[in-house]
mmCIF file of C-alpha atoms in Angstrom:
data_model
loop_
_atom_site.group_PDB
_atom_site.id
_atom_site.type_symbol
_atom_site.label_atom_id
_atom_site.label_comp_id
_atom_site.label_asym_id
_atom_site.label_seq_id
_atom_site.Cartn_x
_atom_site.Cartn_y
_atom_site.Cartn_z
ATOM 1 C CA MET A 1 118.082 -97.858 2.923
ATOM 2 C CA ASN A 2 115.904 -98.081 7.189
ATOM 3 C CA GLY A 3 116.567 -100.750 9.025
ATOM 4 C CA ILE A 4 113.237 -102.015 8.494
ATOM 5 C CA THR A 5 111.669 -100.952 5.639
ATOM 6 C CA PRO A 6 107.606 -101.799 4.647
ATOM 7 C CA PHE A 7 106.692 -103.875 1.636
ATOM 8 C CA LEU A 8 103.639 -103.181 0.035
ATOM 9 C CA TRP A 9 102.274 -106.063 -2.516
ATOM 10 C CA PHE A 10 99.897 -104.957 -4.830
ATOM 11 C CA ASN A 11 97.544 -106.980 -7.306
ATOM 12 C CA ALA A 12 99.084 -105.841 -10.361
ATOM 13 C CA ASP A 13 98.874 -102.238 -10.988
ATOM 14 C CA ALA A 14 102.745 -101.310 -8.127
ATOM 15 C CA GLN A 15 104.460 -99.015 -10.844
ATOM 16 C CA ALA A 16 100.974 -96.562 -11.151
ATOM 17 C CA ALA A 17 100.427 -96.822 -7.501
ATOM 18 C CA ILE A 18 104.817 -96.047 -7.013
ATOM 19 C CA GLU A 19 104.623 -93.389 -9.950
ATOM 20 C CA PHE A 20 101.200 -91.770 -8.357
ATOM 21 C CA TYR A 21 103.045 -91.189 -4.387
ATOM 22 C CA VAL A 22 106.408 -90.076 -5.699
ATOM 23 C CA GLY A 23 104.563 -87.458 -7.636
ATOM 24 C CA LEU A 24 102.578 -86.665 -4.806
ATOM 25 C CA PHE A 25 105.011 -86.405 -1.686
ATOM 26 C CA PRO A 26 107.537 -83.267 -2.679
ATOM 27 C CA ASP A 27 111.319 -85.265 -2.193
ATOM 28 C CA SER A 28 110.806 -89.129 -2.888
ATOM 29 C CA GLU A 29 111.897 -90.752 -6.100
ATOM 30 C CA ILE A 30 112.203 -93.991 -7.104
ATOM 31 C CA VAL A 31 115.255 -96.019 -6.958
ATOM 32 C CA SER A 32 115.416 -98.927 -9.176
ATOM 33 C CA MET A 33 112.785 -101.402 -10.450
ATOM 34 C CA GLY A 34 112.634 -104.412 -12.439
ATOM 35 C CA HIS A 35 109.836 -106.007 -13.947
ATOM 36 C CA TYR A 36 108.753 -109.718 -14.738
ATOM 37 C CA GLY A 37 110.228 -111.022 -17.882
ATOM 38 C CA GLU A 38 107.274 -112.335 -21.047
ATOM 39 C CA GLY A 39 108.248 -116.698 -19.205
ATOM 40 C CA VAL A 40 106.197 -115.974 -15.973
ATOM 41 C CA PRO A 41 102.028 -116.056 -16.937
ATOM 42 C CA GLY A 42 100.043 -113.241 -15.169
ATOM 43 C CA LEU A 43 102.852 -111.025 -14.327
ATOM 44 C CA ALA A 44 104.741 -110.530 -17.149
ATOM 45 C CA GLY A 45 106.290 -107.168 -17.522
ATOM 46 C CA LYS A 46 104.544 -106.011 -14.097
ATOM 47 C CA VAL A 47 106.396 -104.742 -11.523
ATOM 48 C CA MET A 48 108.628 -107.614 -10.329
ATOM 49 C CA HIS A 49 110.424 -105.622 -7.666
ATOM 50 C CA ALA A 50 110.753 -101.500 -6.538
ATOM 51 C CA GLN A 51 111.799 -99.398 -4.220
ATOM 52 C CA PHE A 52 110.782 -95.684 -3.938
ATOM 53 C CA ARG A 53 110.980 -93.267 -1.119
ATOM 54 C CA LEU A 54 108.433 -91.000 0.337
ATOM 55 C CA GLN A 55 109.682 -87.917 2.694
ATOM 56 C CA GLY A 56 113.034 -90.207 2.549
ATOM 57 C CA ARG A 57 111.181 -93.222 3.880
ATOM 58 C CA ASP A 58 112.794 -96.359 1.658
ATOM 59 C CA PHE A 59 110.359 -98.712 0.835
ATOM 60 C CA PHE A 60 109.843 -101.644 -1.497
ATOM 61 C CA ALA A 61 106.925 -103.031 -2.954
ATOM 62 C CA MET A 62 106.306 -105.506 -6.376
ATOM 63 C CA ASP A 63 103.036 -107.074 -8.420
ATOM 64 C CA ALA A 64 102.805 -110.352 -7.315
ATOM 65 C CA GLY A 65 98.514 -110.959 -7.743
ATOM 66 C CA PRO A 66 95.533 -110.911 -5.492
ATOM 67 C CA GLN A 67 95.962 -113.730 -2.495
ATOM 68 C CA PHE A 68 97.024 -111.224 -0.052
ATOM 69 C CA PRO A 69 95.622 -108.121 -0.224
ATOM 70 C CA PHE A 70 95.499 -104.624 1.838
ATOM 71 C CA THR A 71 94.023 -104.464 4.721
ATOM 72 C CA GLU A 72 94.182 -101.591 7.457
ATOM 73 C CA ALA A 73 96.031 -103.619 9.560
ATOM 74 C CA ILE A 74 98.505 -101.686 8.689
ATOM 75 C CA SER A 75 98.566 -98.085 7.466
ATOM 76 C CA LEU A 76 100.595 -95.464 5.708
ATOM 77 C CA PHE A 77 100.040 -92.155 8.666
ATOM 78 C CA VAL A 78 101.133 -88.324 7.180
ATOM 79 C CA SER A 79 101.063 -86.104 9.591
ATOM 80 C CA CYS A 80 99.941 -82.398 8.552
ATOM 81 C CA GLU A 81 100.873 -78.868 8.889
ATOM 82 C CA ASN A 82 97.320 -77.459 8.467
ATOM 83 C CA GLN A 83 94.432 -78.237 6.415
ATOM 84 C CA ALA A 84 95.699 -77.119 3.611
ATOM 85 C CA GLU A 85 97.882 -80.709 3.845
ATOM 86 C CA VAL A 86 95.088 -82.381 4.920
ATOM 87 C CA ASP A 87 92.824 -81.016 2.170
ATOM 88 C CA HIS A 88 96.190 -82.205 -0.749
ATOM 89 C CA TYR A 89 96.642 -85.384 0.631
ATOM 90 C CA TRP A 90 92.621 -86.096 1.354
ATOM 91 C CA SER A 91 91.582 -85.307 -1.836
ATOM 92 C CA ALA A 92 94.392 -86.953 -3.636
ATOM 93 C CA LEU A 93 94.797 -90.454 -1.675
ATOM 94 C CA THR A 94 90.358 -90.546 -2.225
ATOM 95 C CA ALA A 95 90.377 -89.897 -6.278
ATOM 96 C CA ASP A 96 89.429 -92.609 -9.125
ATOM 97 C CA GLY A 97 88.524 -95.409 -6.893
ATOM 98 C CA GLY A 98 89.699 -93.465 -3.182
ATOM 99 C CA ALA A 99 87.320 -94.308 -0.296
ATOM 100 C CA GLU A 100 86.502 -91.918 2.894
ATOM 101 C CA GLN A 101 86.731 -94.652 6.598
ATOM 102 C CA PRO A 102 86.497 -92.197 9.724
ATOM 103 C CA CYS A 103 88.621 -90.776 11.991
ATOM 104 C CA GLY A 104 91.107 -89.341 8.811
ATOM 105 C CA TRP A 105 91.459 -92.633 7.558
ATOM 106 C CA LEU A 106 91.112 -93.316 3.576
ATOM 107 C CA LYS A 107 91.320 -96.250 1.004
ATOM 108 C CA ASP A 108 93.275 -94.725 -2.226
ATOM 109 C CA ARG A 109 92.750 -96.945 -5.298
ATOM 110 C CA TRP A 110 94.932 -99.714 -4.760
ATOM 111 C CA GLY A 111 93.407 -100.231 -1.719
ATOM 112 C CA VAL A 112 95.918 -98.536 0.299
ATOM 113 C CA SER A 113 94.717 -97.694 4.662
ATOM 114 C CA TRP A 114 96.129 -93.670 4.221
ATOM 115 C CA GLN A 115 95.731 -91.618 8.442
ATOM 116 C CA ILE A 116 95.630 -87.836 6.941
ATOM 117 C CA VAL A 117 96.093 -86.623 10.602
ATOM 118 C CA PRO A 118 96.929 -82.921 11.634
ATOM 119 C CA THR A 119 99.325 -81.593 14.604
ATOM 120 C CA ARG A 120 96.461 -79.730 15.778
ATOM 121 C CA LEU A 121 94.132 -82.961 16.522
ATOM 122 C CA MET A 122 97.703 -84.865 18.209
ATOM 123 C CA GLU A 123 98.564 -81.748 20.584
ATOM 124 C CA LEU A 124 94.090 -81.823 20.669
ATOM 125 C CA MET A 125 94.033 -84.859 22.768
ATOM 126 C CA GLN A 126 97.009 -84.408 24.856
ATOM 127 C CA ASP A 127 95.323 -80.975 26.304
ATOM 128 C CA ALA A 128 95.928 -80.809 29.643
ATOM 129 C CA ASP A 129 92.628 -80.063 30.296
ATOM 130 C CA ALA A 130 90.918 -83.755 29.743
ATOM 131 C CA GLY A 131 87.515 -81.741 28.863
ATOM 132 C CA ARG A 132 89.156 -79.575 26.126
ATOM 133 C CA ALA A 133 90.919 -83.053 25.063
ATOM 134 C CA HIS A 134 87.405 -85.613 24.960
ATOM 135 C CA ARG A 135 85.541 -83.223 23.587
ATOM 136 C CA ALA A 136 88.504 -82.823 20.288
ATOM 137 C CA VAL A 137 88.828 -86.821 20.197
ATOM 138 C CA GLN A 138 84.647 -86.825 19.941
ATOM 139 C CA ALA A 139 84.283 -84.596 17.868
ATOM 140 C CA MET A 140 86.866 -86.594 15.338
ATOM 141 C CA LEU A 141 84.957 -89.786 15.895
ATOM 142 C CA LYS A 142 82.273 -88.444 14.085
ATOM 143 C CA MET A 143 84.670 -86.991 10.970
ATOM 144 C CA HIS A 144 86.322 -88.630 7.838
ATOM 145 C CA LYS A 145 88.173 -86.191 6.826
ATOM 146 C CA ILE A 146 89.728 -84.452 10.023
ATOM 147 C CA ASP A 147 88.343 -80.554 9.754
ATOM 148 C CA ILE A 148 90.923 -78.260 12.282
ATOM 149 C CA ALA A 149 88.271 -75.792 12.381
ATOM 150 C CA ALA A 150 85.718 -77.715 13.545
ATOM 151 C CA LEU A 151 88.060 -79.852 16.409
ATOM 152 C CA GLU A 152 88.718 -76.403 17.700
ATOM 153 C CA ARG A 153 85.519 -75.485 18.007
ATOM 154 C CA ALA A 154 83.744 -78.971 19.318
ATOM 155 C CA ALA A 155 86.716 -78.592 22.069
ATOM 156 C CA ASP A 156 86.419 -74.671 23.326
ATOM 157 C CA ALA A 157 82.670 -75.418 22.940
ATOM 158 C CA ALA A 158 80.457 -74.179 26.603
ATOM 159 C CA VAL A 159 80.137 -76.466 29.137
ATOM 160 C CA PRO A 160 77.397 -76.484 31.534
ATOM 161 C CA PRO A 161 78.566 -77.513 34.983
ATOM 162 C CA LEU A 162 77.786 -80.171 36.440
ATOM 163 C CA GLY A 163 74.713 -80.781 38.637
ATOM 164 C CA PRO A 164 71.384 -78.927 39.368
ATOM 165 C CA THR A 165 70.454 -76.902 37.083
ATOM 166 C CA SER A 166 67.009 -75.271 38.745
ATOM 167 C CA GLY A 167 65.259 -75.652 41.757
ATOM 168 C CA GLY A 168 68.063 -77.287 44.050
ATOM 169 C CA PHE A 169 66.993 -80.196 45.928
#
């Protein structure tokens, strides 16, 4: 187990969320799951504690009611090698009630925030040519799901030279 482990508080659907996440991400598994007994009003049969692993990263989760909903203050960052991975995770996580958000962010149907980010975006944002990096960032700011080809077109766009364009001074 990792030294620091994210803990997710779900309203009442932890088991469905965990099963979905484990099925979506390769090399993932449910490690353990316990349920509330019949003596717990409103939570009987729901997840009291669960440990699961997504691509080698441990998580804990529980169902505990609506007192503390998820917010964008914490998100899960998914690094994608290509557009096919971006499209796959984006489609799966926004399905059935998820919501697209700007700049590669989304909320899944349980309200968990995710960032679906191609490694190419990070490379372009760190380009040695500040103009290329700036153009890539400006393009990203206009997107919901990140489109790698559009980022590259924006980064490579010709920029008119600075200064007077006609007539002179």
